[in-house]
Short mmCIF file of C-alpha atoms in Angstrom, two decimals:
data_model
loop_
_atom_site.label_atom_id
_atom_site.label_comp_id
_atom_site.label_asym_id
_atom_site.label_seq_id
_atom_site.Cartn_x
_atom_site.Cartn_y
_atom_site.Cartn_z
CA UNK A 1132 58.03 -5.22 -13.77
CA UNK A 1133 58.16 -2.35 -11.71
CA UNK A 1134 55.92 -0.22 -14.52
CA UNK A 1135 53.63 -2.54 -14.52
CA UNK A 1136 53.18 -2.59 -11.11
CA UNK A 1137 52.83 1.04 -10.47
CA UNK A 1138 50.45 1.04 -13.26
CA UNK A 1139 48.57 -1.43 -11.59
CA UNK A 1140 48.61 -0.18 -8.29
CA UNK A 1141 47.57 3.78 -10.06
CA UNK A 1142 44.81 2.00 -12.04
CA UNK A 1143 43.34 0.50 -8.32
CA UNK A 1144 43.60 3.82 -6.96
CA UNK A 1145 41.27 5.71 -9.52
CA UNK A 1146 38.59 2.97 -9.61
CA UNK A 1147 38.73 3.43 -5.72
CA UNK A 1148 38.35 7.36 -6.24
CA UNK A 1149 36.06 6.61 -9.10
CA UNK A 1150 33.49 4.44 -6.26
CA UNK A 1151 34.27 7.45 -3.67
CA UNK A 1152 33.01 10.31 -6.03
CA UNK A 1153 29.82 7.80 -6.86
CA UNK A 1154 29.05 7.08 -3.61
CA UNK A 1155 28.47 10.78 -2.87
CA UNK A 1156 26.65 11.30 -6.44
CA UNK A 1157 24.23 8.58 -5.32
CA UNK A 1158 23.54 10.32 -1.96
CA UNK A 1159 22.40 13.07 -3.56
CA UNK A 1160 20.07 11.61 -5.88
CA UNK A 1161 18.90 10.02 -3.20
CA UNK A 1162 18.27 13.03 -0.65
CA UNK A 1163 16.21 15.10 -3.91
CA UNK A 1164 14.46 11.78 -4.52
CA UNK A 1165 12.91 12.19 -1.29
CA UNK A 1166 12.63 15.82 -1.61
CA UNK A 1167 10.92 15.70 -4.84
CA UNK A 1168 8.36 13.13 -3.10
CA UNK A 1169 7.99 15.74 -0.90
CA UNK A 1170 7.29 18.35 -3.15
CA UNK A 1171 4.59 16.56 -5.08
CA UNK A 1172 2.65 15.28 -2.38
CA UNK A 1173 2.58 18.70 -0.77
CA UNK A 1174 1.17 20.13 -4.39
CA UNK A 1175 -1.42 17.44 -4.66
CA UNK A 1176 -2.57 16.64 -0.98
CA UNK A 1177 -1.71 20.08 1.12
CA UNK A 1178 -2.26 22.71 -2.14
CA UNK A 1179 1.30 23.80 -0.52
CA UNK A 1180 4.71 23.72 -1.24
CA UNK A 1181 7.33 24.50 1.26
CA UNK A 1182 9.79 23.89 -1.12
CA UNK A 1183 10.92 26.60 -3.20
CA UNK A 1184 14.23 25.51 -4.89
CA UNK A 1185 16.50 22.98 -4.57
CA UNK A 1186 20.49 22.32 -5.32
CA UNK A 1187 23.43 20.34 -5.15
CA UNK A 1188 26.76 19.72 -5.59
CA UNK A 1189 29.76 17.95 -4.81
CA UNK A 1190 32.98 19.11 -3.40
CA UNK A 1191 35.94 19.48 -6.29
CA UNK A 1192 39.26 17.75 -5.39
CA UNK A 1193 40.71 20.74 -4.87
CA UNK A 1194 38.43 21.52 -2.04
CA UNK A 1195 38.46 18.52 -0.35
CA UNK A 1196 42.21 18.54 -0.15
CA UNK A 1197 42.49 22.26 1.03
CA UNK A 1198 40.09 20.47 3.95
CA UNK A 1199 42.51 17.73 4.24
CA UNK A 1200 44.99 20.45 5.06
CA UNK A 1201 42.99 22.73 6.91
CA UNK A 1202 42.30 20.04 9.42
CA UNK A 1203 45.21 18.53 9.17
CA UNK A 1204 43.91 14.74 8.09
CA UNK A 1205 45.84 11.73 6.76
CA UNK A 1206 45.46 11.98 3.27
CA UNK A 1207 43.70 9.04 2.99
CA UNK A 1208 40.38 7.84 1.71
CA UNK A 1209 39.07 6.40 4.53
CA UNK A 1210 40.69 8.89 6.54
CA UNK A 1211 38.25 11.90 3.88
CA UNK A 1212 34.88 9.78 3.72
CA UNK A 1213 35.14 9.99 7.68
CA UNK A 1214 36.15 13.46 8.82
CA UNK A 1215 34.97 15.67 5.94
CA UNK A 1216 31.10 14.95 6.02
CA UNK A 1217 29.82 17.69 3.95
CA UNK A 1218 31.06 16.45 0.31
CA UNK A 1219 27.86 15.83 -0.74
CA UNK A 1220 25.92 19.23 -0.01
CA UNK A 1221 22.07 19.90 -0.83
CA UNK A 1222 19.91 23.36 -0.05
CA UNK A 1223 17.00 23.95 0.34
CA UNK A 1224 15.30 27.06 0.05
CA UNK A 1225 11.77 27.63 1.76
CA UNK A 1226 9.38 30.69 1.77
CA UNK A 1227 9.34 30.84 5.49
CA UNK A 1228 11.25 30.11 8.79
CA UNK A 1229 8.44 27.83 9.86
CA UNK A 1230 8.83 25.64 6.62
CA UNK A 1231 12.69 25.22 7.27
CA UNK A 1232 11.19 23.21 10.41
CA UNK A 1233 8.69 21.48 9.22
CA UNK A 1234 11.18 20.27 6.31
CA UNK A 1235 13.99 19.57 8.75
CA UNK A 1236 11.48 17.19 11.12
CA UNK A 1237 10.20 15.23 7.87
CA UNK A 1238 13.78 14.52 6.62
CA UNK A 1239 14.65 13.48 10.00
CA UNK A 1240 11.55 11.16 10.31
CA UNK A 1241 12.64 9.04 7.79
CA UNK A 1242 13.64 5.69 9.08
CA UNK A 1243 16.76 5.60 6.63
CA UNK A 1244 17.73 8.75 7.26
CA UNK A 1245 20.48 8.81 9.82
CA UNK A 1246 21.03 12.47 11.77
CA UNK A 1247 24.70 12.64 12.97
CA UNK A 1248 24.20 16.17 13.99
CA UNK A 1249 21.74 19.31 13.37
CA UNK A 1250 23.45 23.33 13.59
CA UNK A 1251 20.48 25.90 13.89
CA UNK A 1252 21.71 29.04 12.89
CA UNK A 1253 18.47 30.79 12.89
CA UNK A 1254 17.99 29.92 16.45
CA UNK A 1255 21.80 31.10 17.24
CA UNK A 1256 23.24 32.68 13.99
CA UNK A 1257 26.69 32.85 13.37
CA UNK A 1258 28.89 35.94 14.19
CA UNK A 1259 28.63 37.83 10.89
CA UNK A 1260 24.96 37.02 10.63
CA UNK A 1261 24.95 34.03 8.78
CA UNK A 1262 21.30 32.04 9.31
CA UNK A 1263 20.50 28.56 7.93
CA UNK A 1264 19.79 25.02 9.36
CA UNK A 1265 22.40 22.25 9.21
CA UNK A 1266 21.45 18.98 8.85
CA UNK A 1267 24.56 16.26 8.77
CA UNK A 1268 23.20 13.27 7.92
CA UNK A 1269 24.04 9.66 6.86
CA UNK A 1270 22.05 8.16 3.84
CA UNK A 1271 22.25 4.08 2.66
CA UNK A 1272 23.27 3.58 -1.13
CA UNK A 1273 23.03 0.22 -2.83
CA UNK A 1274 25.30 -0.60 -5.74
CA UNK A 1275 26.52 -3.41 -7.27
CA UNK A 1276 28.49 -5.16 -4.80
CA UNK A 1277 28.17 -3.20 -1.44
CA UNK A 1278 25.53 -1.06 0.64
CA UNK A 1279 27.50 2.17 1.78
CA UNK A 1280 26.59 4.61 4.11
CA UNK A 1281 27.34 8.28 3.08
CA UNK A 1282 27.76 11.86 5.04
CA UNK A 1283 25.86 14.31 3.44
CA UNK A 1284 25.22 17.93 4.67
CA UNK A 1285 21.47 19.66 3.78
CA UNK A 1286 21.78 22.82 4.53
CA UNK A 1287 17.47 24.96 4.69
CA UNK A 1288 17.24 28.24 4.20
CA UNK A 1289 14.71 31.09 3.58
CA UNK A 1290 14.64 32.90 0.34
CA UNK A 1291 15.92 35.91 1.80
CA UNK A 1292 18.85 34.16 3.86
CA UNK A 1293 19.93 32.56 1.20
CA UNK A 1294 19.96 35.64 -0.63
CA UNK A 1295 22.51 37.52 2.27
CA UNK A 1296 24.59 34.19 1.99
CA UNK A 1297 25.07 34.65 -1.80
CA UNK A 1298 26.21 37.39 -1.88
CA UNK A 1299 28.34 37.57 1.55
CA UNK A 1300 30.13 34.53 -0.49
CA UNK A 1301 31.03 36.72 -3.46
CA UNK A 1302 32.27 39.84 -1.51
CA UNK A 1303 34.65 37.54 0.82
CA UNK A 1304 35.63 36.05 -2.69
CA UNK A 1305 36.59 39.34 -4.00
CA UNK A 1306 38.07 40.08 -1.14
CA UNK A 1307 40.32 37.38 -0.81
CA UNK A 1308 38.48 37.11 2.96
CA UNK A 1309 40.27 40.57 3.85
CA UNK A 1310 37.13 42.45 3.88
CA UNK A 1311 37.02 45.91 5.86
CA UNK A 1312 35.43 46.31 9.10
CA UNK A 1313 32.71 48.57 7.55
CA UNK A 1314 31.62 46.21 5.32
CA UNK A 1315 31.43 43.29 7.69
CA UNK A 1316 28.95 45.69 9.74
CA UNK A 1317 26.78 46.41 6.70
CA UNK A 1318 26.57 42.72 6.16
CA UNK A 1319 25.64 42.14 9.59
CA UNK A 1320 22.96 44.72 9.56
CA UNK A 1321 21.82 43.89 6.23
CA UNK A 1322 21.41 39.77 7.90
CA UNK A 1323 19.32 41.62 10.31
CA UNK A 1324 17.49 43.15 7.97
CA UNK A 1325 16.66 40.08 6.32
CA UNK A 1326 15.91 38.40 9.45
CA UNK A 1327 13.15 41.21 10.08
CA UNK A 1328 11.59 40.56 6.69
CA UNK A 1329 11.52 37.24 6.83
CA UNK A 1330 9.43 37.75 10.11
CA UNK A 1331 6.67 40.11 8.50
CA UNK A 1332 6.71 37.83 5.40
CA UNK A 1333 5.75 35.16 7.85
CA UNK A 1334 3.07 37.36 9.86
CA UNK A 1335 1.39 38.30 6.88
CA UNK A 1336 0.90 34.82 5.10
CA UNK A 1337 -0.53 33.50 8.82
CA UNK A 1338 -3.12 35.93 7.95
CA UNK A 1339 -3.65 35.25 4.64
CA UNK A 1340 -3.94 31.43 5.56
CA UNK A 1341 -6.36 32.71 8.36
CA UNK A 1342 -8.40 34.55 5.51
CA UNK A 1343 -8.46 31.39 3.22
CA UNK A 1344 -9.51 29.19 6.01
CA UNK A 1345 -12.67 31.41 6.22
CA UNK A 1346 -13.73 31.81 2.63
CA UNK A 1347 -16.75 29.46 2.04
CA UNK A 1348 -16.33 29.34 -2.27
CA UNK A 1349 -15.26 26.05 -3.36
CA UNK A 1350 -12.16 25.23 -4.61
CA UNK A 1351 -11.81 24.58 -8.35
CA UNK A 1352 -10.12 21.06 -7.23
CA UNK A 1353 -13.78 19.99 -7.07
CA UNK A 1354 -14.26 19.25 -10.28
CA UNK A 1355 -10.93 17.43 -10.90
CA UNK A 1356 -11.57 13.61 -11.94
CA UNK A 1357 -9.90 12.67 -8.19
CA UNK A 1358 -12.66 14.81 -6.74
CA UNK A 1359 -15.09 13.47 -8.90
CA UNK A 1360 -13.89 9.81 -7.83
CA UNK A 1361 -13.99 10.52 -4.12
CA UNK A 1362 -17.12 11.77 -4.45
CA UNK A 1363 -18.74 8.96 -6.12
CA UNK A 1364 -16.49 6.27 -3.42
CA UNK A 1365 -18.23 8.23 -0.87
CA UNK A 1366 -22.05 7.96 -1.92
CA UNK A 1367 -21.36 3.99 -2.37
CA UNK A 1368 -20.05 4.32 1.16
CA UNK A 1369 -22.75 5.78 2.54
CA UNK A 1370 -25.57 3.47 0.66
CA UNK A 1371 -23.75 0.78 1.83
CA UNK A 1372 -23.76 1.69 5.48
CA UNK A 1373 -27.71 2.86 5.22
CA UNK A 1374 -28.31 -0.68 3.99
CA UNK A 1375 -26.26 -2.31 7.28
#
């Protein structure tokens, strides 16, 4: 009797952890649904993607319960899906620091799209240079018998930042997070460094755009069967509004 109830009561438990996991797998595809609408209306309507790459992932047990440690939580479920809101992680790399902005504000303008709090480290980065924007964010999943709402973390970056981060991640790996004082300034710089190139890069494609905006050719999109379409909508248009 007692086997079976243990059994029971272990079998509860992993459908429980099974729905947790799922909950956060959901968010994501979610968040890169809405992304990837993003994307391809930028491509079609703007000629302009802000959006260079994208990625997820999901925190491994073992992570979650070296948090559970770290910040000393009951280890219960409830007590995880609460405190530790980045389980669900997506980033987003952009060419430039303007595009991390203009990403941020149309994630944030969605109406299901809750913002529980927003970190700008470019604005104020973080001690050893760290830059990126932090978005902590609640997201509504529908499944079979329940509508959840689940903390995710999106976390916008340049190229070039995300670049640093990389590989300040692998050295403090190596490292076992004892890393020498030397090398923690030549990190630093090097985050300045790509703080200053991430500026110029910026400067010169203003320019660019500024060129583009003045160049009288017309755009192969012209003959595309949209354009083509549009063009024809607009003569009826017109007639009709002659005949008025």
């Amino acid at each position: 009797m007692k086997n079976e109830l243990e059994t029971t009561t272990l079998k509860s438990f992993q459908t429980e952890l099974t729905r947790f996991f799922l909950g956060y797998k959901f968010a994501l595809n979610e968040i890169e649904t809405k992304i990837n609408i993003l994307k391809e209306e930028f491509k079609l309507i703007h000629e302009y993607n802000p959006i260079e790459h994208v990625s997820t992932r999901i925190k491994s047990p073992k992570s979650i319960l070296l948090k559970v440690k770290k910040k000393e939580l009951q280890p219960s479920i409830d007590a995880i899906r609460e405190n530790i809101r980045d389980i669900a992680g997506v980033r987003i790399t952009c060419s430039f620091v303007e595009d991390i902005y203009k990403v941020s504000a149309m994630l944030q303008a969605q109406s299901d799209i809750e913002v529980v709090d927003v970190k700008d480290y470019i604005a104020q980065p973080k001690e050893n240079g760290y830059q990126s924007l932090h978005l902590i964010i609640k997201i509504p999943i529908f499944m079979s018998d329940r509508m959840e709402k689940v903390y995710s973390e999106i976390q916008i970056r340049t190229i070039a930042m995300d670049f640093w981060a990389s590989l300040e991640h692998k050295i403090y790996y190596k490292y076992n997070k004892e890393v020498p004082t030397h090398i923690r300034t030549e990190l630093k710089d090097a985050a300045l460094q790509a703080a200053e190139l991430d500026r110029k890069m910026e400067r010169l494609n203003k320019e660019i755009n500024i060129l583009k905006a003045n160049e009288t050719e017309t755009s192969f999109i012209d003959e595309t069967p949209i354009a083509h379409l549009a063009k024809y909508l607009s003569l009826i248009t017109s007639d009709r509004q002659v005949e008025e």
